[in-house]
């Protein structure tokens, strides 16, 4: 869905839904109160088979169509199908939407929709007092409650007295609404997520046409199932409108002041990254070749790129990680924009071929969607712990540039930037996203194609060196004096035959060489090429002349920026800077760091960027670390930063 919005505004990223005003809805027969909010955080939670991700995605699409700013946090179980009704099987989807510019999915939900006892127990600790809790009472029977340790029903024992509890027999109401469809009870029950979606759509005045259209398209081959889901969706809406239990509905106005004028759509990080790769190949006038092995949370990129053969995209689902990157590097040798996608464990397997790409000096994009480790670790949870692996995880001196997007929408621009570096400097490049960015979504301003960078490259077509006897020959390692990039010669070009392989090359000729002095020269030259990559200077946001700088990278941008806004709103000065380029660092980074008495580096690892900063710039950077598989919360970071400032 796309929408038009206009003019920017800067407002604080909130944690809750503040009431702006209240009024009776004009023309509503029941005269229910309508309250205006500036923001709301909703979390849908249920068993992994309850369709919570679909429900959240549809509510998000409705919200994007309406024109709110939004940020989402899907949270998947690691098991493909955990035992039903258990805590490990709980799936949730959190959506923060507002009438102003926001940066995070929110710290705590204002509304929790719990489809069963496991969903309630897994999420209740995050829900603040006074929040709305909607529970499916049909699931609160003895056996499901016993599975998660409830000896008595939390709906009846007073343990939820601090919340606005709405017990709703979602399953019974859904089955009753669908009684004329001739479905079995089990088949009818599957639509209870649509009933819940309809109820929430009524509560927050969301558009409904797009969801009904989506359901008809999704179940086009089973129109009776499509209509059953639509009836359940409408029944949920009507239930909200007629029941006594929901006396208030809410309005969150469109974020008309949040963004520059343009056409926007809701987009996830993996989808934005996929589009960025396609755009890069088009701007480079090169075919895009993806060699990949499926791995969570990177697989969606393979799925998406496989749909775009019309743009010259070729996808290869390899038998393993090593074959995937080998094919991608082979495609690069053949003149394509070679890409491989993976997550942390896959990077380890690809490391030898990445080293080969460094030796061959060919453009190659290694997309690492980071997740919790080590080993298999937490496949569906987020982490930033692959930075040092990307920086140093190869034998020998094998430097590789590193680019990290900061938001889901920024994955598009980061992909273009990574491709620019790879093609200009003839080098493999790491693109470090993570599970939070990959699965999360936000509005994205669709760019004008005319504004995209020109990435076209010139292949070698003629000899480039003259021998002492006047013979013209092709030297595969004769470098561009500005970029130190070697020529890219497509196999089959007459007269440009050359040798490739992992053994050290002689400078210029590319012949195999074991000469010590030549090896020293080649190692230093490859390093100098990476050090010389042109990246923008670091921009430091410091309106108040602060003494403390908070430095981040990657997906910590949203929580850090929200925390900084809170502190500044409270009159506490703090400076902020965020790195996209982690190798090489911006040239002004050292000077920027030394301007501050204190530097705090929040990371979802045990201090990897802070380690690099301390080593390179001899700055006493303070780490603040979290490795629980979840993104930082703004309130949490605001507290930590205030303590650092006051220390």
Short mmCIF file of N, CA and C in Angstrom, two decimals, residues 8-120:
data_model
loop_
_atom_site.label_atom_id
_atom_site.label_comp_id
_atom_site.label_asym_id
_atom_site.label_seq_id
_atom_site.Cartn_x
_atom_site.Cartn_y
_atom_site.Cartn_z
N UNK A 8 7.91 17.64 7.07
CA UNK A 8 8.52 16.93 8.17
C UNK A 8 8.24 17.57 9.52
N UNK A 9 8.41 16.78 10.58
CA UNK A 9 8.33 17.30 11.94
C UNK A 9 9.20 16.46 12.84
N UNK A 10 9.70 17.04 13.90
CA UNK A 10 10.51 16.33 14.88
C UNK A 10 9.75 16.27 16.19
N UNK A 11 9.38 15.04 16.62
CA UNK A 11 8.69 14.88 17.89
C UNK A 11 9.30 13.71 18.62
N UNK A 12 9.06 13.66 19.93
CA UNK A 12 9.66 12.61 20.75
C UNK A 12 9.02 11.27 20.46
N UNK A 13 9.83 10.22 20.45
CA UNK A 13 9.35 8.86 20.27
C UNK A 13 8.78 8.38 21.59
N UNK A 14 7.52 8.04 21.62
CA UNK A 14 6.87 7.75 22.89
C UNK A 14 6.83 6.29 23.23
N UNK A 15 6.59 6.01 24.49
CA UNK A 15 6.49 4.64 24.97
C UNK A 15 5.05 4.21 25.12
N UNK A 16 4.12 5.12 25.22
CA UNK A 16 2.74 4.74 25.46
C UNK A 16 1.78 5.56 24.63
N UNK A 17 0.49 5.34 24.84
CA UNK A 17 -0.52 6.03 24.07
C UNK A 17 -1.15 7.15 24.87
N UNK A 18 -0.67 8.34 24.73
CA UNK A 18 -1.16 9.46 25.51
C UNK A 18 -2.49 9.95 24.94
N UNK A 19 -3.47 10.19 25.82
CA UNK A 19 -4.77 10.69 25.39
C UNK A 19 -4.65 12.18 25.10
N UNK A 20 -4.99 12.56 23.89
CA UNK A 20 -4.95 13.97 23.49
C UNK A 20 -6.29 14.64 23.76
N UNK A 21 -7.37 13.91 23.56
CA UNK A 21 -8.69 14.48 23.79
C UNK A 21 -9.74 13.41 23.69
N UNK A 22 -10.98 13.72 24.04
CA UNK A 22 -12.05 12.75 23.95
C UNK A 22 -13.30 13.41 23.41
N UNK A 23 -14.10 12.62 22.64
CA UNK A 23 -15.32 13.18 22.10
C UNK A 23 -16.25 12.05 21.71
N UNK A 24 -17.52 12.37 21.61
CA UNK A 24 -18.47 11.42 21.08
C UNK A 24 -18.34 11.35 19.57
N UNK A 25 -18.40 10.15 19.05
CA UNK A 25 -18.31 10.01 17.60
C UNK A 25 -19.59 10.51 16.95
N UNK A 26 -19.49 11.47 16.06
CA UNK A 26 -20.69 12.00 15.43
C UNK A 26 -21.36 10.93 14.57
N UNK A 27 -22.65 10.82 14.75
CA UNK A 27 -23.40 9.92 13.89
C UNK A 27 -23.37 8.47 14.30
N UNK A 28 -22.71 8.11 15.42
CA UNK A 28 -22.68 6.71 15.82
C UNK A 28 -23.94 6.41 16.61
N UNK A 29 -24.70 5.37 16.23
CA UNK A 29 -25.98 5.10 16.86
C UNK A 29 -25.84 4.80 18.34
N UNK A 30 -24.73 4.11 18.72
CA UNK A 30 -24.58 3.73 20.12
C UNK A 30 -23.96 4.86 20.95
N UNK A 31 -23.54 5.91 20.29
CA UNK A 31 -22.99 7.05 21.01
C UNK A 31 -21.75 6.72 21.80
N UNK A 32 -20.98 5.73 21.38
CA UNK A 32 -19.76 5.37 22.11
C UNK A 32 -18.73 6.49 22.02
N UNK A 33 -17.98 6.60 23.09
CA UNK A 33 -16.96 7.64 23.16
C UNK A 33 -15.79 7.31 22.22
N UNK A 34 -15.27 8.33 21.57
CA UNK A 34 -14.08 8.19 20.73
C UNK A 34 -12.99 9.08 21.33
N UNK A 35 -11.90 8.48 21.71
CA UNK A 35 -10.79 9.23 22.29
C UNK A 35 -9.66 9.35 21.26
N UNK A 36 -9.09 10.52 21.22
CA UNK A 36 -7.96 10.75 20.32
C UNK A 36 -6.66 10.48 21.06
N UNK A 37 -5.78 9.69 20.44
CA UNK A 37 -4.46 9.38 20.99
C UNK A 37 -3.40 9.88 20.03
N UNK A 38 -2.20 10.14 20.55
CA UNK A 38 -1.11 10.50 19.63
C UNK A 38 -0.30 9.29 19.22
N UNK A 39 -0.43 8.19 19.96
CA UNK A 39 0.31 6.97 19.61
C UNK A 39 -0.28 5.79 20.36
N UNK A 40 -0.08 4.59 19.81
CA UNK A 40 -0.57 3.35 20.42
C UNK A 40 0.42 2.24 20.12
N UNK A 41 0.60 1.34 21.08
CA UNK A 41 1.42 0.14 20.88
C UNK A 41 0.53 -1.07 21.13
N UNK A 42 0.37 -1.91 20.11
CA UNK A 42 -0.47 -3.10 20.20
C UNK A 42 0.41 -4.33 20.00
N UNK A 43 0.17 -5.35 20.81
CA UNK A 43 0.87 -6.62 20.63
C UNK A 43 -0.15 -7.74 20.48
N UNK A 44 -0.08 -8.45 19.36
CA UNK A 44 -0.87 -9.65 19.13
C UNK A 44 -0.01 -10.85 19.53
N UNK A 45 -0.57 -11.75 20.34
CA UNK A 45 0.22 -12.90 20.79
C UNK A 45 -0.66 -14.14 20.82
N UNK A 46 -0.08 -15.25 20.39
CA UNK A 46 -0.81 -16.51 20.39
C UNK A 46 0.10 -17.66 20.06
N UNK A 47 -0.50 -18.80 19.84
CA UNK A 47 0.26 -19.97 19.43
C UNK A 47 0.80 -19.74 18.01
N UNK A 48 1.89 -20.41 17.67
CA UNK A 48 2.49 -20.19 16.35
C UNK A 48 1.55 -20.58 15.22
N UNK A 49 0.49 -21.30 15.53
CA UNK A 49 -0.49 -21.65 14.50
C UNK A 49 -1.70 -20.75 14.49
N UNK A 50 -1.71 -19.70 15.33
CA UNK A 50 -2.88 -18.83 15.44
C UNK A 50 -2.90 -17.69 14.44
N UNK A 51 -1.86 -17.56 13.63
CA UNK A 51 -1.86 -16.52 12.61
C UNK A 51 -1.58 -15.12 13.13
N UNK A 52 -0.75 -15.04 14.18
CA UNK A 52 -0.48 -13.72 14.76
C UNK A 52 0.35 -12.84 13.82
N UNK A 53 1.27 -13.44 13.08
CA UNK A 53 2.07 -12.64 12.16
C UNK A 53 1.21 -12.09 11.03
N UNK A 54 0.29 -12.91 10.53
CA UNK A 54 -0.62 -12.44 9.49
C UNK A 54 -1.53 -11.34 10.04
N UNK A 55 -2.05 -11.55 11.26
CA UNK A 55 -2.93 -10.54 11.87
C UNK A 55 -2.19 -9.22 12.03
N UNK A 56 -0.98 -9.29 12.59
CA UNK A 56 -0.19 -8.09 12.76
C UNK A 56 0.16 -7.43 11.44
N UNK A 57 0.47 -8.23 10.46
CA UNK A 57 0.83 -7.68 9.15
C UNK A 57 -0.35 -6.95 8.52
N UNK A 58 -1.56 -7.54 8.64
CA UNK A 58 -2.73 -6.89 8.06
C UNK A 58 -3.07 -5.60 8.80
N UNK A 59 -2.97 -5.59 10.14
CA UNK A 59 -3.23 -4.37 10.90
C UNK A 59 -2.20 -3.30 10.52
N UNK A 60 -0.96 -3.74 10.30
CA UNK A 60 0.09 -2.81 9.88
C UNK A 60 -0.23 -2.21 8.52
N UNK A 61 -0.68 -3.04 7.59
CA UNK A 61 -1.02 -2.55 6.25
C UNK A 61 -2.16 -1.55 6.31
N UNK A 62 -3.17 -1.84 7.15
CA UNK A 62 -4.28 -0.90 7.31
C UNK A 62 -3.76 0.43 7.87
N UNK A 63 -2.85 0.33 8.82
CA UNK A 63 -2.30 1.52 9.47
C UNK A 63 -1.46 2.33 8.50
N UNK A 64 -0.68 1.64 7.67
CA UNK A 64 0.13 2.34 6.67
C UNK A 64 -0.77 3.05 5.66
N UNK A 65 -1.84 2.38 5.25
CA UNK A 65 -2.78 2.98 4.31
C UNK A 65 -3.42 4.24 4.91
N UNK A 66 -3.69 4.19 6.20
CA UNK A 66 -4.31 5.32 6.88
C UNK A 66 -3.37 6.52 6.98
N UNK A 67 -2.05 6.26 6.94
CA UNK A 67 -1.09 7.35 6.93
C UNK A 67 -0.38 7.59 8.24
N UNK A 68 -0.47 6.64 9.20
CA UNK A 68 0.29 6.80 10.43
C UNK A 68 1.75 6.45 10.21
N UNK A 69 2.63 7.06 11.01
CA UNK A 69 3.98 6.53 11.09
C UNK A 69 3.91 5.26 11.92
N UNK A 70 4.80 4.30 11.64
CA UNK A 70 4.70 3.03 12.34
C UNK A 70 6.06 2.35 12.40
N UNK A 71 6.17 1.43 13.35
CA UNK A 71 7.34 0.58 13.48
C UNK A 71 6.88 -0.74 14.07
N UNK A 72 7.39 -1.86 13.56
CA UNK A 72 6.90 -3.16 13.99
C UNK A 72 8.02 -4.04 14.53
N UNK A 73 7.62 -5.00 15.36
CA UNK A 73 8.55 -5.99 15.91
C UNK A 73 7.89 -7.36 15.91
N UNK A 74 8.04 -8.13 14.82
CA UNK A 74 7.58 -9.52 14.85
C UNK A 74 8.53 -10.35 15.72
N UNK A 75 7.98 -11.29 16.47
CA UNK A 75 8.78 -12.14 17.36
C UNK A 75 8.34 -13.58 17.16
N UNK A 76 9.20 -14.37 16.52
CA UNK A 76 8.84 -15.72 16.13
C UNK A 76 9.42 -16.75 17.10
N UNK A 77 8.73 -17.89 17.29
CA UNK A 77 9.37 -18.99 18.00
C UNK A 77 10.47 -19.60 17.13
N UNK A 78 11.48 -20.17 17.77
CA UNK A 78 12.59 -20.75 17.02
C UNK A 78 12.20 -22.08 16.37
N UNK A 79 11.33 -22.84 17.04
CA UNK A 79 10.91 -24.12 16.49
C UNK A 79 9.93 -23.90 15.34
N UNK A 80 10.03 -24.74 14.32
CA UNK A 80 9.12 -24.63 13.20
C UNK A 80 7.68 -24.85 13.67
N UNK A 81 7.47 -25.82 14.54
CA UNK A 81 6.13 -26.04 15.10
C UNK A 81 6.29 -26.55 16.52
N UNK A 82 6.42 -25.63 17.46
CA UNK A 82 6.53 -26.00 18.86
C UNK A 82 5.22 -26.60 19.33
N UNK A 83 5.22 -27.38 20.42
CA UNK A 83 3.97 -27.96 20.93
C UNK A 83 2.93 -26.86 21.19
N UNK A 84 1.71 -27.10 20.72
CA UNK A 84 0.66 -26.10 20.85
C UNK A 84 0.40 -25.76 22.31
N UNK A 85 0.21 -24.48 22.57
CA UNK A 85 -0.14 -24.03 23.90
C UNK A 85 1.00 -23.93 24.88
N UNK A 86 2.25 -24.05 24.40
CA UNK A 86 3.40 -23.98 25.29
C UNK A 86 4.09 -22.63 25.15
N UNK A 87 4.89 -22.28 26.15
CA UNK A 87 5.60 -21.00 26.10
C UNK A 87 6.57 -20.91 24.93
N UNK A 88 7.33 -21.99 24.60
CA UNK A 88 8.24 -21.89 23.44
C UNK A 88 7.51 -21.69 22.12
N UNK A 89 6.21 -21.99 22.08
CA UNK A 89 5.47 -21.86 20.83
C UNK A 89 4.76 -20.53 20.64
N UNK A 90 4.96 -19.60 21.58
CA UNK A 90 4.26 -18.32 21.49
C UNK A 90 4.88 -17.45 20.40
N UNK A 91 4.02 -16.92 19.54
CA UNK A 91 4.41 -16.00 18.47
C UNK A 91 3.73 -14.67 18.74
N UNK A 92 4.46 -13.57 18.53
CA UNK A 92 3.86 -12.26 18.79
C UNK A 92 4.25 -11.27 17.70
N UNK A 93 3.45 -10.23 17.62
CA UNK A 93 3.69 -9.16 16.64
C UNK A 93 3.33 -7.85 17.32
N UNK A 94 4.30 -6.95 17.49
CA UNK A 94 4.06 -5.66 18.13
C UNK A 94 4.12 -4.55 17.09
N UNK A 95 3.15 -3.65 17.18
CA UNK A 95 3.05 -2.53 16.26
C UNK A 95 2.92 -1.24 17.05
N UNK A 96 3.77 -0.28 16.75
CA UNK A 96 3.70 1.06 17.33
C UNK A 96 3.31 2.00 16.20
N UNK A 97 2.17 2.68 16.33
CA UNK A 97 1.78 3.64 15.30
C UNK A 97 1.39 4.96 15.95
N UNK A 98 1.58 6.06 15.20
CA UNK A 98 1.47 7.37 15.80
C UNK A 98 1.10 8.42 14.77
N UNK A 99 0.74 9.62 15.31
CA UNK A 99 0.45 10.75 14.43
C UNK A 99 1.68 11.64 14.24
N UNK A 100 2.85 11.11 14.65
CA UNK A 100 4.10 11.87 14.51
C UNK A 100 5.24 10.90 14.22
N UNK A 101 6.41 11.43 14.06
CA UNK A 101 7.60 10.65 13.72
C UNK A 101 8.01 9.77 14.89
N UNK A 102 8.05 8.46 14.68
CA UNK A 102 8.50 7.53 15.72
C UNK A 102 9.66 6.70 15.19
N UNK A 103 10.36 6.02 16.10
CA UNK A 103 11.61 5.36 15.73
C UNK A 103 11.69 3.90 16.14
N UNK A 104 10.84 3.46 17.07
CA UNK A 104 10.95 2.11 17.61
C UNK A 104 9.57 1.46 17.65
N UNK A 105 9.52 0.13 17.83
CA UNK A 105 8.24 -0.56 18.00
C UNK A 105 7.60 -0.29 19.37
N UNK A 106 8.27 0.50 20.19
CA UNK A 106 7.72 0.84 21.50
C UNK A 106 8.27 -0.05 22.60
N UNK A 107 8.30 0.50 23.81
CA UNK A 107 8.84 -0.24 24.94
C UNK A 107 7.85 -1.23 25.52
N UNK A 108 6.58 -0.85 25.64
CA UNK A 108 5.59 -1.68 26.31
C UNK A 108 4.24 -1.50 25.62
N UNK A 109 3.50 -2.59 25.43
CA UNK A 109 2.22 -2.48 24.71
C UNK A 109 1.13 -1.83 25.55
N UNK A 110 0.34 -0.97 24.91
CA UNK A 110 -0.87 -0.44 25.53
C UNK A 110 -2.01 -1.43 25.45
N UNK A 111 -1.93 -2.31 24.44
CA UNK A 111 -2.97 -3.32 24.23
C UNK A 111 -2.29 -4.65 23.97
N UNK A 112 -2.68 -5.67 24.72
CA UNK A 112 -2.22 -7.03 24.48
C UNK A 112 -3.41 -7.88 24.10
N UNK A 113 -3.33 -8.53 22.94
CA UNK A 113 -4.34 -9.50 22.52
C UNK A 113 -3.72 -10.89 22.74
N UNK A 114 -4.25 -11.62 23.72
CA UNK A 114 -3.69 -12.93 24.08
C UNK A 114 -4.67 -14.03 23.67
N UNK A 115 -4.24 -14.88 22.76
CA UNK A 115 -5.13 -15.90 22.22
C UNK A 115 -5.22 -17.15 23.09
N UNK A 116 -4.29 -17.28 24.05
CA UNK A 116 -4.33 -18.46 24.92
C UNK A 116 -3.53 -18.16 26.20
N UNK A 117 -3.56 -19.06 27.19
CA UNK A 117 -2.83 -18.82 28.44
C UNK A 117 -1.33 -18.64 28.24
N UNK A 118 -0.73 -19.39 27.30
CA UNK A 118 0.71 -19.27 27.06
C UNK A 118 1.05 -17.87 26.57
N UNK A 119 0.23 -17.32 25.68
CA UNK A 119 0.47 -15.97 25.17
C UNK A 119 0.38 -14.94 26.28
N UNK A 120 -0.59 -15.12 27.18
CA UNK A 120 -0.72 -14.19 28.31
C UNK A 120 0.49 -14.27 29.22
#
